[in-house]
CSV table of C-alpha atoms and ligand atoms in Angstrom, one decimal:
chain,number,residue,atom,x,y,z
G,205,MET,CA,0.0,0.0,0.0
G,206,SER,CA,1.3,3.5,-0.8
G,207,GLU,CA,2.4,5.8,2.0
G,208,ILE,CA,-0.5,8.2,1.5
G,209,LYS,CA,-3.0,5.3,1.6
G,210,LYS,CA,-1.5,4.2,4.9
G,211,ARG,CA,-1.8,7.7,6.3
G,212,LEU,CA,-5.4,8.0,5.1
G,213,SER,CA,-6.3,4.6,6.6
G,214,SER,CA,-4.8,5.5,9.9
G,215,ILE,CA,-6.9,8.7,10.0
G,216,LEU,CA,-10.1,6.8,9.2
G,217,GLU,CA,-9.3,4.1,11.8
G,218,SER,CA,-8.4,6.5,14.6
G,219,PRO,CA,-10.6,6.0,17.6
G,220,LYS,CA,-9.8,9.5,18.9
G,221,HIS,CA,-11.8,11.4,16.3
G,222,ASN,CA,-15.4,11.5,15.1
G,223,THR,CA,-16.4,11.2,11.5
G,224,GLU,CA,-16.5,14.9,10.8
G,225,GLU,CA,-13.0,15.3,12.2
G,226,LYS,CA,-11.7,12.4,10.3
G,227,LEU,CA,-13.0,13.8,7.0
G,228,GLN,CA,-11.5,17.2,7.8
G,229,LYS,CA,-8.1,15.5,8.4
G,230,VAL,CA,-8.4,13.6,5.2
G,231,CYS,CA,-9.0,16.9,3.3
G,232,HIS,CA,-5.9,18.4,5.1
G,233,LEU,CA,-3.7,15.5,4.2
G,234,LEU,CA,-4.6,15.4,0.5
G,235,ASP,CA,-4.3,19.2,0.4
G,236,GLN,CA,-0.8,19.1,1.9
G,237,GLU,CA,0.5,16.1,0.0
G,238,ILE,CA,-0.7,16.7,-3.5
G,239,SER,CA,0.4,20.2,-4.7
G,240,TYR,CA,-2.2,20.6,-7.4
G,241,PHE,CA,-5.1,19.7,-5.1
G,242,ASN,CA,-6.2,23.3,-4.4
G,243,TRP,CA,-9.7,22.8,-2.9
G,244,THR,CA,-10.6,19.4,-1.4
G,245,GLY,CA,-13.9,18.7,0.2
G,246,PHE,CA,-16.8,16.4,0.7
G,247,TYR,CA,-20.5,16.8,-0.2
G,248,PHE,CA,-23.2,14.6,1.1
G,249,LYS,CA,-26.9,14.0,0.2
G,250,ASN,CA,-29.0,16.4,2.3
G,251,GLY,CA,-31.4,14.2,4.1
G,252,ASP,CA,-34.1,13.0,1.7
G,253,LYS,CA,-33.7,16.0,-0.6
G,254,ASP,CA,-32.3,15.6,-4.1
G,255,GLU,CA,-29.5,18.0,-3.3
G,256,LEU,CA,-25.9,17.9,-2.0
G,257,LYS,CA,-24.8,19.7,1.2
G,258,LEU,CA,-21.2,20.8,1.7
G,259,GLY,CA,-19.3,18.8,4.4
G,260,PRO,CA,-15.7,19.1,5.6
G,261,TYR,CA,-13.3,20.9,3.2
G,262,VAL,CA,-10.0,22.7,2.9
G,263,GLY,CA,-9.6,25.6,0.6
G,264,ALA,CA,-11.3,28.9,-0.2
G,265,PRO,CA,-14.9,29.3,1.1
G,266,THR,CA,-17.5,28.4,-1.6
G,267,ASP,CA,-20.9,29.8,-2.3
G,268,HIS,CA,-22.0,26.4,-3.3
G,269,THR,CA,-23.0,25.0,0.1
G,270,ILE,CA,-26.1,23.4,-1.4
G,271,ILE,CA,-26.0,21.9,-4.9
G,272,PRO,CA,-29.2,20.5,-6.5
G,273,TYR,CA,-28.9,17.1,-8.2
G,274,GLY,CA,-28.0,17.5,-11.8
G,275,LYS,CA,-26.4,20.9,-11.4
G,276,GLY,CA,-22.6,21.4,-11.9
G,277,ILE,CA,-20.0,18.7,-11.9
G,278,CYS,CA,-21.0,17.6,-8.4
G,279,GLY,CA,-24.7,17.5,-9.1
G,280,GLN,CA,-24.1,15.4,-12.3
G,281,VAL,CA,-22.0,12.9,-10.3
G,282,ALA,CA,-24.9,12.6,-7.8
G,283,VAL,CA,-27.1,11.2,-10.6
G,284,SER,CA,-24.5,9.5,-12.9
G,285,ASN,CA,-22.9,7.4,-10.1
G,286,GLU,CA,-19.6,7.7,-11.9
G,287,THR,CA,-16.3,9.5,-11.4
G,288,PHE,CA,-16.2,12.7,-13.4
G,289,VAL,CA,-12.7,14.0,-14.4
G,290,VAL,CA,-12.8,17.5,-15.9
G,291,PRO,CA,-9.4,18.5,-17.3
G,292,ASP,CA,-10.5,22.0,-18.2
G,293,VAL,CA,-13.6,23.4,-16.5
G,294,HIS,CA,-14.0,26.2,-19.1
G,295,GLN,CA,-15.0,23.4,-21.6
G,296,GLU,CA,-18.0,22.4,-19.4
G,297,SER,CA,-21.3,24.2,-19.8
G,298,ASN,CA,-22.9,22.5,-16.7
G,299,TYR,CA,-20.3,23.8,-14.2
G,300,LEU,CA,-20.6,25.8,-11.0
G,301,SER,CA,-17.7,28.1,-10.6
G,302,CYS,CA,-16.3,28.4,-7.0
G,303,SER,CA,-13.1,30.4,-7.8
G,304,ILE,CA,-11.8,32.1,-10.9
G,305,ASP,CA,-8.5,30.2,-10.1
G,306,THR,CA,-10.0,26.8,-10.7
G,307,LYS,CA,-9.0,25.2,-13.9
G,308,ALA,CA,-9.8,21.5,-13.4
G,309,GLU,CA,-11.9,19.3,-11.2
G,310,ILE,CA,-12.4,15.7,-10.2
G,311,VAL,CA,-15.5,14.3,-8.4
G,312,VAL,CA,-15.7,10.8,-7.1
G,313,PRO,CA,-19.0,9.3,-5.7
G,314,ILE,CA,-19.3,7.6,-2.3
G,315,PHE,CA,-21.6,4.6,-2.1
G,316,LYS,CA,-23.2,3.1,1.0
G,317,ASP,CA,-25.3,0.0,0.7
G,318,GLY,CA,-25.4,0.6,-3.1
G,319,GLN,CA,-26.7,4.2,-2.7
G,320,ASN,CA,-24.8,7.2,-3.9
G,321,ILE,CA,-24.7,9.2,-0.7
G,322,GLY,CA,-22.0,11.7,-1.4
G,323,GLN,CA,-18.7,12.5,-3.0
G,324,ILE,CA,-15.2,13.9,-2.8
G,325,ASP,CA,-14.6,17.0,-4.9
G,326,ILE,CA,-11.1,18.3,-5.8
G,327,ASP,CA,-10.4,21.5,-7.7
G,328,SER,CA,-7.1,22.4,-9.2
G,329,HIS,CA,-5.5,25.6,-10.3
G,330,THR,CA,-3.6,23.6,-13.0
G,331,VAL,CA,-5.2,22.5,-16.3
G,332,ASP,CA,-5.4,18.7,-16.8
G,333,PRO,CA,-3.4,17.8,-13.6
G,334,PHE,CA,-5.2,14.6,-12.5
G,335,THR,CA,-3.4,11.3,-13.2
G,336,ALA,CA,-4.8,7.7,-13.3
G,337,GLU,CA,-3.1,7.2,-9.9
G,338,ASP,CA,-5.0,10.2,-8.5
G,339,ARG,CA,-8.3,8.7,-9.7
G,340,GLU,CA,-7.4,5.3,-8.3
G,341,LEU,CA,-6.4,6.8,-5.0
G,342,LEU,CA,-9.6,8.8,-4.7
G,343,GLU,CA,-11.8,5.9,-5.7
G,344,TRP,CA,-10.0,3.7,-3.1
G,345,LEU,CA,-10.5,6.5,-0.5
G,346,CYS,CA,-14.2,6.9,-1.2
G,347,ASN,CA,-14.6,3.1,-0.6
G,348,GLU,CA,-12.7,3.4,2.7
G,349,VAL,CA,-14.7,6.5,3.8
G,350,SER,CA,-17.9,4.6,3.1
G,351,LYS,CA,-17.0,2.0,5.7
G,352,ILE,CA,-17.0,4.6,8.5
G,353,LEU,CA,-20.3,6.3,7.5
I,54,SME,N1,-17.4,23.2,-9.3
I,54,SME,C1,-18.4,22.4,-8.6
I,54,SME,C2,-19.1,23.1,-7.5
I,54,SME,C3,-18.4,22.9,-6.2
I,54,SME,S1,-17.0,23.8,-6.0
I,54,SME,O1,-16.0,23.3,-7.0
I,54,SME,C4,-16.3,23.6,-4.5
I,54,SME,C5,-19.4,21.9,-9.6
I,54,SME,O2,-19.4,22.4,-10.8
I,54,SME,O3,-20.3,21.2,-9.2
């Protein structure tokens, strides 16, 4: 297992912190370790509403604290159930801008008992920065996060 996965696992397994604190620490670790991750956060389904609510994050405050299903990259992943990698956000018509600095975005869904219950969202200030390894890491992470929810 890679070093970063070990560190993420130890955060998620820590008995000292509640779920919110663990997710906050996960955001901090990714933000610190991967230079082109410039906003890292979680969104979760808001109760029984078809909308996402912002959870723990690291990065500039965003206006998008609630995102209706279908809107933006995040809202599309809430209904597609698939990872969405956007190398250049300016090429996307259904995109919600958080910061003029954001150039690229990756959103990975989180499933619990087969239901799409949330996602991790990463913005980058670099065009086309995300590698196949990043995607694999984030998909692995979302599977691990799901186990503590
Ligand atoms: N850009 C996202 C909105 C969330 S912010 O990036 C934090 C989207 O299009 O859904």
